[in-house]
Tab-separated table of C-alpha atoms (C1' of nucleotides) in Angstrom:
chain	number	residue	atom	x	y	z
A	1	MET	CA	2.613	30.461	-57.268
A	2	GLN	CA	-0.036	29.931	-54.170
A	3	SER	CA	-2.814	29.618	-56.241
A	4	ARG	CA	-4.508	28.919	-59.438
A	5	THR	CA	-4.254	31.369	-62.180
A	6	PRO	CA	-5.950	29.450	-65.813
A	7	ALA	CA	-5.803	33.046	-67.261
A	8	SER	CA	-8.208	34.253	-65.177
A	9	ARG	CA	-8.826	37.023	-67.621
A	10	THR	CA	-11.735	39.080	-66.151
A	11	GLY	CA	-11.985	42.173	-62.923
A	12	ARG	CA	-9.167	43.481	-61.135
A	13	PRO	CA	-5.860	41.800	-61.439
A	14	ARG	CA	-4.605	40.595	-57.730
A	15	SER	CA	-1.755	43.175	-57.112
A	16	ALA	CA	2.057	42.005	-57.912
A	17	ALA	CA	3.429	43.988	-55.562
A	18	ALA	CA	0.836	42.907	-52.985
A	19	ASP	CA	1.822	39.670	-53.518
A	20	ALA	CA	6.120	40.121	-52.721
A	21	ALA	CA	4.576	42.928	-49.758
A	22	ILE	CA	3.471	40.022	-48.729
A	23	LEU	CA	6.091	37.664	-48.688
A	24	ALA	CA	8.836	39.887	-47.409
A	25	ALA	CA	6.833	41.113	-44.861
A	26	THR	CA	7.165	37.183	-43.377
A	27	ARG	CA	10.414	37.099	-43.742
A	28	GLN	CA	11.204	39.552	-41.242
A	29	ALA	CA	8.573	38.542	-38.674
A	30	LEU	CA	9.935	34.772	-38.521
A	31	VAL	CA	13.811	36.820	-37.196
A	32	GLU	CA	11.442	38.874	-35.273
A	33	LEU	CA	9.291	36.376	-34.195
A	34	GLY	CA	9.552	32.850	-35.262
A	35	TRP	CA	7.474	30.386	-36.391
A	36	SER	CA	4.826	30.305	-33.894
A	37	LYS	CA	4.571	34.040	-32.171
A	38	LEU	CA	4.104	35.584	-36.133
A	39	THR	CA	0.467	35.849	-36.849
A	40	LEU	CA	-1.102	36.138	-39.825
A	41	GLY	CA	-2.895	39.233	-38.302
A	42	ASP	CA	0.623	41.032	-37.667
A	43	VAL	CA	1.757	39.394	-41.134
A	44	ALA	CA	-1.016	41.844	-43.258
A	45	THR	CA	-0.013	44.594	-41.078
A	46	ARG	CA	3.853	44.609	-42.002
A	47	ALA	CA	2.915	44.190	-45.478
A	48	GLY	CA	0.069	46.747	-45.460
A	49	VAL	CA	-2.432	45.129	-46.885
A	50	ALA	CA	-5.992	43.475	-45.121
A	51	LYS	CA	-6.024	40.542	-42.910
A	52	THR	CA	-8.350	39.330	-45.520
A	53	THR	CA	-6.322	39.645	-48.019
A	54	LEU	CA	-4.367	37.185	-46.747
A	55	TYR	CA	-6.561	34.550	-46.282
A	56	ARG	CA	-7.226	35.394	-50.370
A	57	ARG	CA	-4.039	34.204	-51.762
A	58	TRP	CA	-2.251	31.097	-49.079
A	59	ALA	CA	-4.891	29.051	-47.135
A	60	GLY	CA	-2.475	29.182	-44.170
A	61	LYS	CA	0.362	30.382	-42.310
A	62	ASN	CA	2.124	27.332	-43.321
A	63	GLU	CA	2.015	27.142	-46.960
A	64	LEU	CA	2.632	31.432	-47.070
A	65	VAL	CA	5.921	30.308	-45.058
A	66	VAL	CA	7.160	27.672	-46.860
A	67	ASP	CA	6.256	30.462	-50.530
A	68	ALA	CA	8.290	32.649	-48.104
A	69	VAL	CA	11.080	30.235	-47.881
A	70	ALA	CA	11.186	29.454	-50.956
A	71	GLU	CA	12.464	31.808	-52.573
A	72	LEU	CA	15.395	32.427	-50.628
A	73	PHE	CA	17.018	28.809	-52.108
A	74	ASP	CA	16.328	30.291	-55.801
A	75	GLU	CA	19.898	32.662	-54.972
A	76	LEU	CA	21.636	29.261	-54.951
A	77	GLU	CA	23.647	28.572	-57.973
A	78	LEU	CA	26.966	26.026	-59.625
A	79	PRO	CA	29.621	28.299	-61.000
A	80	ASP	CA	32.486	26.435	-62.403
A	81	ARG	CA	35.613	26.641	-60.190
A	82	GLY	CA	37.549	24.173	-61.698
A	83	SER	CA	37.187	20.787	-59.527
A	84	LEU	CA	34.609	18.633	-58.449
A	85	ALA	CA	36.020	19.616	-55.540
A	86	ASP	CA	35.731	23.066	-55.052
A	87	ASP	CA	32.476	23.136	-57.356
A	88	ILE	CA	30.483	21.024	-53.676
A	89	GLU	CA	32.968	23.572	-51.991
A	90	GLY	CA	31.518	26.713	-53.247
A	91	VAL	CA	27.539	25.961	-53.410
A	92	VAL	CA	28.041	23.952	-49.606
A	93	LEU	CA	29.270	27.277	-48.658
A	94	GLN	CA	26.536	28.877	-50.617
A	95	PHE	CA	23.843	26.626	-48.651
A	96	ALA	CA	24.644	27.543	-45.178
A	97	ALA	CA	25.457	30.993	-45.299
A	98	ILE	CA	21.245	30.706	-46.531
A	99	LEU	CA	20.847	28.525	-43.738
A	100	ASP	CA	22.241	31.381	-41.209
A	101	ARG	CA	19.683	33.438	-41.666
A	102	PRO	CA	17.594	33.099	-39.056
A	103	GLU	CA	14.602	33.087	-40.911
A	104	ALA	CA	15.311	30.184	-43.357
A	105	ARG	CA	16.031	28.671	-40.256
A	106	SER	CA	13.222	28.912	-38.244
A	107	GLY	CA	10.576	28.820	-41.786
A	108	LEU	CA	11.929	25.814	-43.259
A	109	MET	CA	12.283	23.551	-39.777
A	110	ALA	CA	8.531	24.544	-39.221
A	111	ALA	CA	7.829	24.587	-42.163
A	112	VAL	CA	8.725	20.345	-42.359
A	113	ALA	CA	7.323	19.413	-39.305
A	114	GLU	CA	3.803	20.625	-40.232
A	115	SER	CA	4.318	19.089	-43.007
A	116	THR	CA	4.700	15.530	-41.607
A	117	ARG	CA	1.035	16.119	-40.730
A	118	ASP	CA	-0.232	17.010	-43.755
A	119	GLU	CA	0.519	15.607	-47.395
A	120	ALA	CA	-0.306	18.274	-49.815
A	121	LEU	CA	2.491	20.595	-47.846
A	122	ARG	CA	5.052	17.476	-48.267
A	123	GLU	CA	4.238	17.962	-51.677
A	124	ARG	CA	4.536	21.927	-51.697
A	125	ILE	CA	7.891	21.663	-49.840
A	126	ARG	CA	9.521	19.227	-52.571
A	127	THR	CA	8.384	20.941	-55.668
A	128	SER	CA	8.851	24.613	-54.290
A	129	ILE	CA	12.084	24.140	-52.346
A	130	VAL	CA	13.268	20.738	-52.115
A	131	ASP	CA	13.536	18.896	-55.756
A	132	ARG	CA	13.659	22.846	-56.910
A	133	GLN	CA	17.528	22.484	-55.644
A	134	LYS	CA	18.775	18.965	-56.921
A	135	ARG	CA	18.783	20.934	-60.027
A	136	LEU	CA	22.744	21.746	-58.368
A	137	VAL	CA	23.329	18.012	-58.513
A	138	LEU	CA	22.964	16.785	-61.463
A	139	GLU	CA	24.719	19.893	-63.248
A	140	GLY	CA	27.737	19.426	-61.267
A	141	ARG	CA	27.700	16.041	-61.789
A	142	THR	CA	27.386	16.388	-65.917
A	143	ARG	CA	30.499	18.715	-64.777
A	144	ALA	CA	32.132	16.121	-63.068
A	145	GLN	CA	31.342	13.697	-65.796
A	146	CYS	CA	33.594	15.625	-68.192
A	147	ARG	CA	36.394	16.691	-66.325
A	148	GLY	CA	36.857	12.697	-65.616
A	149	GLU	CA	36.649	13.078	-62.464
A	150	LEU	CA	33.249	10.474	-61.910
A	151	PRO	CA	32.697	7.980	-63.870
A	152	THR	CA	30.779	7.652	-65.435
A	153	GLU	CA	26.795	5.213	-64.396
A	154	PRO	CA	25.974	3.456	-67.200
A	155	ASP	CA	22.559	1.969	-65.380
A	156	PRO	CA	20.342	5.012	-65.408
A	157	GLY	CA	18.211	4.329	-62.063
A	158	ALA	CA	21.150	3.374	-60.666
A	159	ALA	CA	22.289	6.894	-61.613
A	160	ALA	CA	19.876	8.495	-60.164
A	161	ARG	CA	19.816	6.818	-56.732
A	162	THR	CA	22.640	7.992	-56.509
A	163	VAL	CA	21.593	11.865	-57.044
A	164	ASP	CA	19.641	11.042	-55.244
A	165	LEU	CA	21.934	9.385	-52.414
A	166	ILE	CA	24.375	12.962	-52.573
A	167	PHE	CA	21.896	14.662	-52.890
A	168	ASP	CA	20.158	14.089	-49.043
A	169	MET	CA	24.288	13.762	-48.273
A	170	VAL	CA	25.139	16.961	-48.558
A	171	ALA	CA	21.504	18.851	-47.819
A	172	GLY	CA	21.307	16.657	-44.554
A	173	ALA	CA	25.044	17.254	-43.230
A	174	VAL	CA	24.617	20.462	-43.829
A	175	VAL	CA	21.344	21.216	-41.972
A	176	HIS	CA	22.303	18.901	-39.055
A	177	ARG	CA	26.062	20.212	-38.778
A	178	THR	CA	24.421	24.634	-38.431
A	179	LEU	CA	20.238	23.058	-36.985
A	180	MET	CA	21.045	20.236	-34.374
A	181	SER	CA	24.704	20.461	-34.073
A	182	GLY	CA	24.735	23.846	-33.388
A	183	LYS	CA	27.801	24.506	-35.015
A	184	PRO	CA	29.166	26.843	-37.988
A	185	ALA	CA	28.640	24.721	-41.887
A	186	ASP	CA	33.015	27.134	-42.147
A	187	ALA	CA	35.039	27.118	-44.729
A	188	ASP	CA	37.247	23.811	-43.036
A	189	TRP	CA	34.300	21.812	-41.923
A	190	VAL	CA	33.358	22.389	-45.814
A	191	ARG	CA	36.835	21.199	-46.782
A	192	ASP	CA	36.449	18.073	-44.202
A	193	PHE	CA	33.463	16.759	-45.244
A	194	THR	CA	33.474	17.629	-49.431
A	195	ARG	CA	36.910	15.234	-48.926
A	196	VAL	CA	34.957	12.586	-47.789
A	197	LEU	CA	32.087	13.037	-49.850
A	198	LEU	CA	34.063	12.550	-52.456
A	199	GLN	CA	36.064	10.080	-51.331
A	200	GLY	CA	33.485	8.028	-50.775
A	201	LEU	CA	31.714	8.653	-54.789
A	202	GLY	CA	34.787	7.400	-55.797
A	203	SER	CA	36.099	9.885	-57.570
A	204	GLU	CA	40.390	9.482	-58.594
A	205	ARG	CA	40.823	13.663	-57.775
A	206	ALA	CA	39.304	13.221	-54.329
A	207	GLU	CA	43.384	12.966	-53.059
A	208	ALA	CA	44.104	16.131	-55.556
A	209	ALA	CA	41.256	18.114	-53.743
A	210	ALA	CA	43.624	18.479	-50.787
A	211	PRO	CA	47.186	19.896	-52.113
A	212	PRO	CA	49.852	17.911	-50.026
A	213	GLY	CA	51.225	19.612	-47.520
A	214	ASP	CA	49.180	21.456	-46.328
A	215	GLY	CA	49.685	20.753	-42.959
A	216	GLY	CA	47.962	17.248	-43.354
A	217	GLN	CA	45.380	16.290	-40.367
A	218	GLY	CA	42.601	16.268	-43.145
A	219	VAL	CA	39.971	14.039	-41.976
A	220	SER	CA	40.898	10.197	-42.535
A	221	ALA	CA	39.087	8.021	-40.841
A	222	SER	CA	39.870	8.216	-37.010
B	1	MET	CA	14.440	15.787	-15.832
B	2	GLN	CA	13.037	18.455	-16.223
B	3	SER	CA	13.431	21.390	-13.030
B	4	ARG	CA	16.101	21.621	-11.173
B	5	THR	CA	16.112	18.703	-8.239
B	6	PRO	CA	17.834	19.490	-5.763
B	7	ALA	CA	17.474	16.489	-2.951
B	8	SER	CA	14.458	18.766	-1.871
B	9	ARG	CA	13.774	17.006	1.228
B	10	THR	CA	9.938	18.469	2.501
B	11	GLY	CA	6.734	18.774	0.447
B	12	ARG	CA	4.925	16.833	-1.550
B	13	PRO	CA	7.090	15.036	-3.319
B	14	ARG	CA	6.567	15.450	-7.731
B	15	SER	CA	4.352	12.205	-8.826
B	16	ALA	CA	6.979	9.862	-11.205
B	17	ALA	CA	3.953	9.147	-12.464
B	18	ALA	CA	2.499	10.906	-13.333
B	19	ASP	CA	5.560	12.637	-15.531
B	20	ALA	CA	5.740	9.569	-16.999
B	21	ALA	CA	1.559	9.875	-17.926
B	22	ILE	CA	2.170	13.330	-19.232
B	23	LEU	CA	4.981	12.136	-21.482
B	24	ALA	CA	3.004	9.876	-23.159
B	25	ALA	CA	-0.015	11.760	-23.787
B	26	THR	CA	2.736	14.798	-25.668
B	27	ARG	CA	3.778	11.586	-27.369
B	28	GLN	CA	-0.515	11.025	-28.418
B	29	ALA	CA	-2.214	13.921	-29.132
B	30	LEU	CA	1.074	14.278	-31.805
B	31	VAL	CA	0.397	11.512	-33.887
B	32	GLU	CA	-3.430	12.597	-33.180
B	33	LEU	CA	-2.456	16.540	-33.673
B	34	GLY	CA	0.559	17.096	-34.914
B	35	TRP	CA	2.765	20.455	-33.111
B	36	SER	CA	0.650	23.285	-34.055
B	37	LYS	CA	-2.168	21.548	-32.606
B	38	LEU	CA	-1.486	20.416	-29.538
B	39	THR	CA	-3.371	22.155	-26.565
B	40	LEU	CA	-1.195	22.153	-23.445
B	41	GLY	CA	-4.810	21.681	-22.109
B	42	ASP	CA	-5.652	18.793	-23.608
B	43	VAL	CA	-1.998	17.409	-22.578
B	44	ALA	CA	-2.866	17.739	-18.946
B	45	THR	CA	-6.688	16.621	-19.873
B	46	ARG	CA	-5.230	13.087	-22.165
B	47	ALA	CA	-2.907	12.426	-18.971
B	48	GLY	CA	-5.343	12.851	-15.994
B	49	VAL	CA	-3.474	15.934	-14.704
B	50	ALA	CA	-4.405	19.370	-13.880
B	51	LYS	CA	-3.777	21.698	-16.193
B	52	THR	CA	-1.110	23.918	-13.455
B	53	THR	CA	0.359	21.192	-12.599
B	54	LEU	CA	1.623	21.411	-16.364
B	55	TYR	CA	3.051	24.720	-16.347
B	56	ARG	CA	4.604	23.836	-12.962
B	57	ARG	CA	7.323	21.493	-14.661
B	58	TRP	CA	7.785	22.461	-17.688
B	59	ALA	CA	7.646	26.397	-18.569
B	60	GLY	CA	6.425	25.527	-22.257
B	61	LYS	CA	5.023	23.777	-25.286
B	62	ASN	CA	9.184	23.608	-26.516
B	63	GLU	CA	9.956	22.209	-23.002
B	64	LEU	CA	7.059	19.454	-22.991
B	65	VAL	CA	8.230	18.255	-26.924
B	66	VAL	CA	11.423	17.759	-26.492
B	67	ASP	CA	11.259	15.947	-22.827
B	68	ALA	CA	8.839	13.855	-24.155
B	69	VAL	CA	11.217	13.063	-27.815
B	70	ALA	CA	13.964	12.551	-26.096
B	71	GLU	CA	12.784	9.687	-24.422
B	72	LEU	CA	11.851	7.510	-27.426
B	73	PHE	CA	16.103	7.788	-28.817
B	74	ASP	CA	17.059	5.878	-25.874
B	75	GLU	CA	15.606	3.620	-27.345
B	76	LEU	CA	19.013	3.253	-29.864
B	77	GLU	CA	22.290	0.822	-29.685
B	78	LEU	CA	24.998	-0.515	-31.252
B	79	PRO	CA	24.493	-4.401	-30.835
B	80	ASP	CA	28.439	-6.265	-31.769
B	81	ARG	CA	27.342	-7.591	-35.923
B	82	GLY	CA	30.865	-8.310	-37.020
B	83	SER	CA	31.812	-5.418	-38.931
B	84	LEU	CA	31.297	-1.855	-38.772
B	85	ALA	CA	29.680	-1.792	-42.703
B	86	ASP	CA	26.683	-4.282	-40.026
B	87	ASP	CA	27.104	-1.735	-37.589
B	88	ILE	CA	26.769	1.503	-39.029
B	89	GLU	CA	23.539	-0.417	-41.308
B	90	GLY	CA	22.562	-1.448	-37.940
B	91	VAL	CA	22.224	1.018	-36.128
B	92	VAL	CA	20.969	3.966	-39.337
B	93	LEU	CA	17.752	1.797	-39.307
B	94	GLN	CA	17.260	1.681	-36.052
B	95	PHE	CA	17.388	5.139	-36.262
B	96	ALA	CA	14.992	5.599	-39.411
B	97	ALA	CA	12.637	3.186	-37.604
B	98	ILE	CA	12.576	5.705	-35.265
B	99	LEU	CA	12.279	8.697	-37.821
B	100	ASP	CA	9.055	6.920	-38.820
B	101	ARG	CA	6.864	6.861	-35.975
B	102	PRO	CA	4.641	10.289	-36.453
B	103	GLU	CA	5.764	11.499	-33.621
B	104	ALA	CA	9.350	11.306	-33.921
B	105	ARG	CA	8.679	13.610	-36.916
B	106	SER	CA	7.064	16.355	-36.034
B	107	GLY	CA	7.799	17.161	-32.763
B	108	LEU	CA	11.909	16.457	-32.967
B	109	MET	CA	11.389	19.265	-36.134
B	110	ALA	CA	9.698	22.041	-34.090
B	111	ALA	CA	11.521	21.972	-31.502
B	112	VAL	CA	14.146	22.738	-33.279
B	113	ALA	CA	12.499	25.332	-35.132
B	114	GLU	CA	11.302	27.072	-32.090
B	115	SER	CA	15.118	26.346	-30.977
B	116	THR	CA	16.773	28.169	-34.406
B	117	ARG	CA	15.575	32.058	-31.556
B	118	ASP	CA	15.521	30.308	-28.054
B	119	GLU	CA	19.515	29.711	-26.692
B	120	ALA	CA	18.085	27.901	-24.249
B	121	LEU	CA	15.888	24.887	-25.573
B	122	ARG	CA	18.826	24.728	-28.162
B	123	GLU	CA	20.644	24.059	-25.090
B	124	ARG	CA	17.800	21.951	-23.968
B	125	ILE	CA	17.666	19.705	-27.706
B	126	ARG	CA	21.816	19.062	-27.280
B	127	THR	CA	21.697	17.914	-24.178
B	128	SER	CA	18.374	15.729	-24.248
B	129	ILE	CA	19.503	14.673	-27.567
B	130	VAL	CA	22.111	15.562	-29.644
B	131	ASP	CA	24.737	15.213	-27.949
B	132	ARG	CA	23.461	11.807	-25.377
B	133	GLN	CA	23.207	10.022	-29.384
B	134	LYS	CA	27.226	10.673	-30.131
B	135	ARG	CA	27.735	7.714	-28.268
B	136	LEU	CA	26.858	5.682	-30.774
B	137	VAL	CA	29.540	6.355	-33.007
B	138	LEU	CA	32.526	7.067	-30.150
B	139	GLU	CA	31.027	3.199	-29.236
B	140	GLY	CA	31.773	2.551	-33.287
B	141	ARG	CA	34.638	3.744	-33.759
B	142	THR	CA	36.716	2.159	-31.204
B	143	ARG	CA	35.153	-0.673	-31.885
B	144	ALA	CA	36.060	-0.677	-35.606
B	145	GLN	CA	39.591	-0.022	-34.534
B	146	CYS	CA	39.832	-2.671	-32.261
B	147	ARG	CA	39.321	-4.769	-36.202
B	148	GLY	CA	41.856	-2.091	-37.448
B	149	GLU	CA	38.770	-1.409	-39.847
B	150	LEU	CA	39.946	2.264	-39.379
B	151	PRO	CA	43.076	3.304	-38.988
B	152	THR	CA	43.564	5.535	-35.231
B	153	GLU	CA	44.300	9.546	-34.813
B	154	PRO	CA	46.337	10.247	-32.626
B	155	ASP	CA	45.275	13.705	-32.399
B	156	PRO	CA	42.463	14.334	-30.405
B	157	GLY	CA	41.013	17.513	-31.763
B	158	ALA	CA	41.295	16.047	-35.574
B	159	ALA	CA	39.901	13.123	-33.853
B	160	ALA	CA	36.879	14.797	-32.831
B	161	ARG	CA	35.948	16.927	-35.420
B	162	THR	CA	36.022	13.626	-37.086
B	163	VAL	CA	33.236	12.360	-34.829
B	164	ASP	CA	31.405	15.255	-35.338
B	165	LEU	CA	31.344	15.100	-38.846
B	166	ILE	CA	30.219	11.465	-39.387
B	167	PHE	CA	27.582	11.712	-36.772
B	168	ASP	CA	25.884	15.465	-38.625
B	169	MET	CA	26.607	13.691	-41.761
B	170	VAL	CA	24.878	10.501	-40.897
B	171	ALA	CA	22.014	11.707	-38.650
B	172	GLY	CA	21.272	14.393	-41.172
B	173	ALA	CA	21.836	12.177	-44.423
B	174	VAL	CA	18.394	10.154	-42.711
B	175	VAL	CA	16.259	12.680	-40.981
B	176	HIS	CA	16.882	14.761	-45.278
B	177	ARG	CA	16.170	11.533	-46.718
B	178	THR	CA	12.748	10.396	-44.906
B	179	LEU	CA	11.438	14.586	-43.594
B	180	MET	CA	13.058	16.603	-46.659
B	181	SER	CA	12.874	13.820	-49.773
B	182	GLY	CA	9.515	12.334	-47.752
B	183	LYS	CA	10.661	8.484	-49.260
B	184	PRO	CA	11.846	5.584	-47.224
B	185	ALA	CA	15.841	4.711	-45.556
B	186	ASP	CA	15.207	1.478	-46.530
B	187	ALA	CA	17.151	-1.226	-46.257
B	188	ASP	CA	18.541	-1.047	-50.089
B	189	TRP	CA	18.586	3.121	-49.085
B	190	VAL	CA	21.246	1.993	-46.277
B	191	ARG	CA	23.984	-0.013	-47.710
B	192	ASP	CA	24.619	2.665	-50.637
B	193	PHE	CA	24.928	5.076	-48.069
B	194	THR	CA	27.305	3.002	-45.826
B	195	ARG	CA	29.287	1.681	-49.140
B	196	VAL	CA	29.741	5.759	-49.804
B	197	LEU	CA	30.404	7.295	-45.959
B	198	LEU	CA	32.837	4.291	-45.065
B	199	GLN	CA	35.082	4.576	-48.826
B	200	GLY	CA	35.332	7.830	-48.231
B	201	LEU	CA	36.422	7.834	-44.233
B	202	GLY	CA	39.786	5.560	-45.692
B	203	SER	CA	38.636	2.068	-43.980
B	204	GLU	CA	40.190	-0.609	-45.505
B	205	ARG	CA	37.061	-3.411	-46.178
B	206	ALA	CA	34.857	-0.923	-47.499
B	207	GLU	CA	35.004	-2.492	-50.225
B	208	ALA	CA	34.184	-5.881	-48.171
B	209	ALA	CA	31.049	-4.614	-47.461
B	210	ALA	CA	29.836	-4.640	-50.346
B	211	PRO	CA	29.823	-9.106	-51.407
B	212	PRO	CA	31.270	-9.490	-54.284
B	213	GLY	CA	29.314	-11.287	-56.847
B	214	ASP	CA	25.284	-8.926	-55.421
B	215	GLY	CA	24.361	-8.330	-58.666
B	216	GLY	CA	26.802	-4.797	-58.436
B	217	GLN	CA	24.591	-2.314	-59.665
B	218	GLY	CA	26.680	-0.394	-56.162
B	219	VAL	CA	26.885	2.684	-55.291
B	220	SER	CA	30.531	3.577	-57.292
B	221	ALA	CA	29.574	7.397	-58.474
B	222	SER	CA	27.560	8.337	-61.826
C	1	DA	C1'	-20.870	52.692	-70.284
C	2	DG	C1'	-21.435	47.612	-67.376
C	3	DC	C1'	-19.598	43.448	-65.822
C	4	DT	C1'	-16.395	41.092	-63.138
C	5	DT	C1'	-13.136	40.195	-59.665
C	6	DT	C1'	-10.362	42.104	-55.321
C	7	DC	C1'	-9.314	45.045	-52.181
C	8	DG	C1'	-10.006	47.445	-47.085
C	9	DC	C1'	-12.373	48.090	-43.577
C	10	DT	C1'	-15.311	45.738	-39.742
C	11	DA	C1'	-16.922	42.987	-36.618
C	12	DC	C1'	-18.167	38.397	-34.686
C	13	DG	C1'	-17.683	33.771	-32.467
C	14	DA	C1'	-14.773	30.806	-31.106
C	15	DG	C1'	-10.595	28.443	-29.157
C	16	DT	C1'	-6.502	29.316	-26.433
C	17	DC	C1'	-3.311	30.906	-23.347
C	18	DG	C1'	-0.660	31.613	-19.114
C	19	DT	C1'	-2.277	32.802	-14.033
C	20	DA	C1'	-4.742	33.362	-9.663
C	21	DG	C1'	-6.548	31.527	-6.145
C	22	DC	C1'	-8.450	28.348	-3.368
C	23	DG	C1'	-9.076	23.713	-0.047
C	24	DT	C1'	-6.830	19.516	-0.462
C	25	DA	C1'	-3.553	15.505	-0.719
C	26	DA	C1'	1.029	13.519	1.163
C	27	DT	C1'	5.669	13.912	2.345
C	28	DG	C1'	9.804	15.229	6.226
C	29	DC	C1'	10.930	16.792	10.958
C	30	DC	C1'	10.242	17.027	15.400
D	1	DG	C1'	0.508	13.009	16.892
D	2	DG	C1'	1.195	17.634	15.378
D	3	DC	C1'	4.167	21.030	11.940
D	4	DA	C1'	5.274	22.891	8.229
D	5	DT	C1'	5.968	22.317	3.899
D	6	DT	C1'	5.675	21.542	-0.915
D	7	DA	C1'	2.533	19.134	-4.630
D	8	DC	C1'	-2.021	18.453	-7.333
D	9	DG	C1'	-6.621	19.507	-8.443
D	10	DC	C1'	-10.175	22.763	-9.946
D	11	DT	C1'	-12.518	26.860	-11.286
D	12	DA	C1'	-12.137	31.449	-13.199
D	13	DC	C1'	-10.206	34.803	-16.017
D	14	DG	C1'	-8.633	38.779	-19.140
D	15	DA	C1'	-5.799	38.534	-23.249
D	16	DC	C1'	-4.852	37.718	-26.873
D	17	DT	C1'	-5.668	34.666	-31.366
D	18	DC	C1'	-7.842	32.704	-35.798
D	19	DG	C1'	-10.835	32.139	-39.405
D	20	DT	C1'	-15.209	33.867	-41.969
D	21	DA	C1'	-18.455	37.164	-43.001
D	22	DG	C1'	-20.615	41.270	-44.752
D	23	DC	C1'	-20.459	45.394	-47.269
D	24	DG	C1'	-18.674	49.047	-49.995
D	25	DA	C1'	-14.835	51.176	-52.695
D	26	DA	C1'	-11.387	50.144	-56.239
D	27	DA	C1'	-9.613	48.672	-60.661
D	28	DG	C1'	-9.084	45.500	-64.423
D	29	DC	C1'	-11.564	43.966	-69.339
D	30	DT	C1'	-14.808	43.895	-72.878
DNA sequence: AGCTTTCGCTACGAGTCGTAGCGTAATGCC
DNA sequence: GGCATTACGCTACGACTCGTAGCGAAAGCT
């Protein structure tokens, strides 16, 4: 995951248990100490390994934290709830739940901050976290197209741009809501957000997502 | 800006020039070193002040960087370009230009990361940066309502929720696009984004924002 | 067996942190 | 002018973390 494994067949193999222990210890340290006060020596002690073992596997704090945080986002999945609106609300709530965990908050943001000055780290974040979750958008989109909720896009270039746009809007809004505005992305907020997004995408069932007589008062621009 | 100033009338006043020099030096250090390698001793040297002066005014690295970054976002303004779509595109492009500067990227994200474990810092970011720029949404909204581009919202509670939602969607999407996806928020992207947002908000002139015959190919869900 | 790689441990110089102490400079008040 | 008060520059300090080097032992493979 973090270094080359070109089928190095000879010699003592690296302990997979140590990897798991180190990543778990990293997340625990993120919870208790946060990014800036997290030291590799402390992580090594928590994991029950020597500090030198850490440096043999990861180049530094940045790479270690990225790997530790990336595992959190692999929990995300997209169960079929019958409609595009419900699918989006479900996955957004999952995403918000992950961002509620302190190890995800401080770890992810700090890694992104460091990646602004480290091209290799930026690439690591892209492949380990960002691009990995774009699958959810792709899956939900094709599913909605099969249902007839979204029109098909003949031009593959435009389709790719739209997928990127949706991904940035969804993930960006949730992150900004929870971390910058400091307010919870609860069910009410997610419902409002989904309604705006679907209507913006030209979904024919955008209004159907809001059951009539639910008290009105939905987001209808103000 | 950073400490109590309860009309302390006696004694030598604090040098305002030193404040400006320190904040400028902090931004320069952010550009050259990034967050993690930035040291207060180095900032003091760049600013031409003693290290102790820094500690007398700011509690630590976090607070200093927040103040240094906050000044960057005060440049934002909302010139009247005639239509809501053009207003949004204009301010989003300004925001993207600020996020293009390395001192804003690393400084802002690192501060947000640290704020996840520091309630006082989180409040400082909210008042100094986030809430400060919400004025742009409020101004653009009332302006659009005067033009008849957006319906008025009688319920103040729902209106406030909508303003928050718009703010999180706009700022979040731009930040995620530039920092997470690592792609530029250029004119094409901003146009697509604005179109989706306006249509999602129920703007009556959402389609008018896209001049007919511009080659089609716009974001229309795919 | 022999070979290879990993692991735990110790120790080390380098660098940063945040603070204390001191003398000096710049104000307001009398 | 003289005085009190506060800010400033400078030096020095212990505590801590960093990342690396070196060593012997352990755990695989052929």
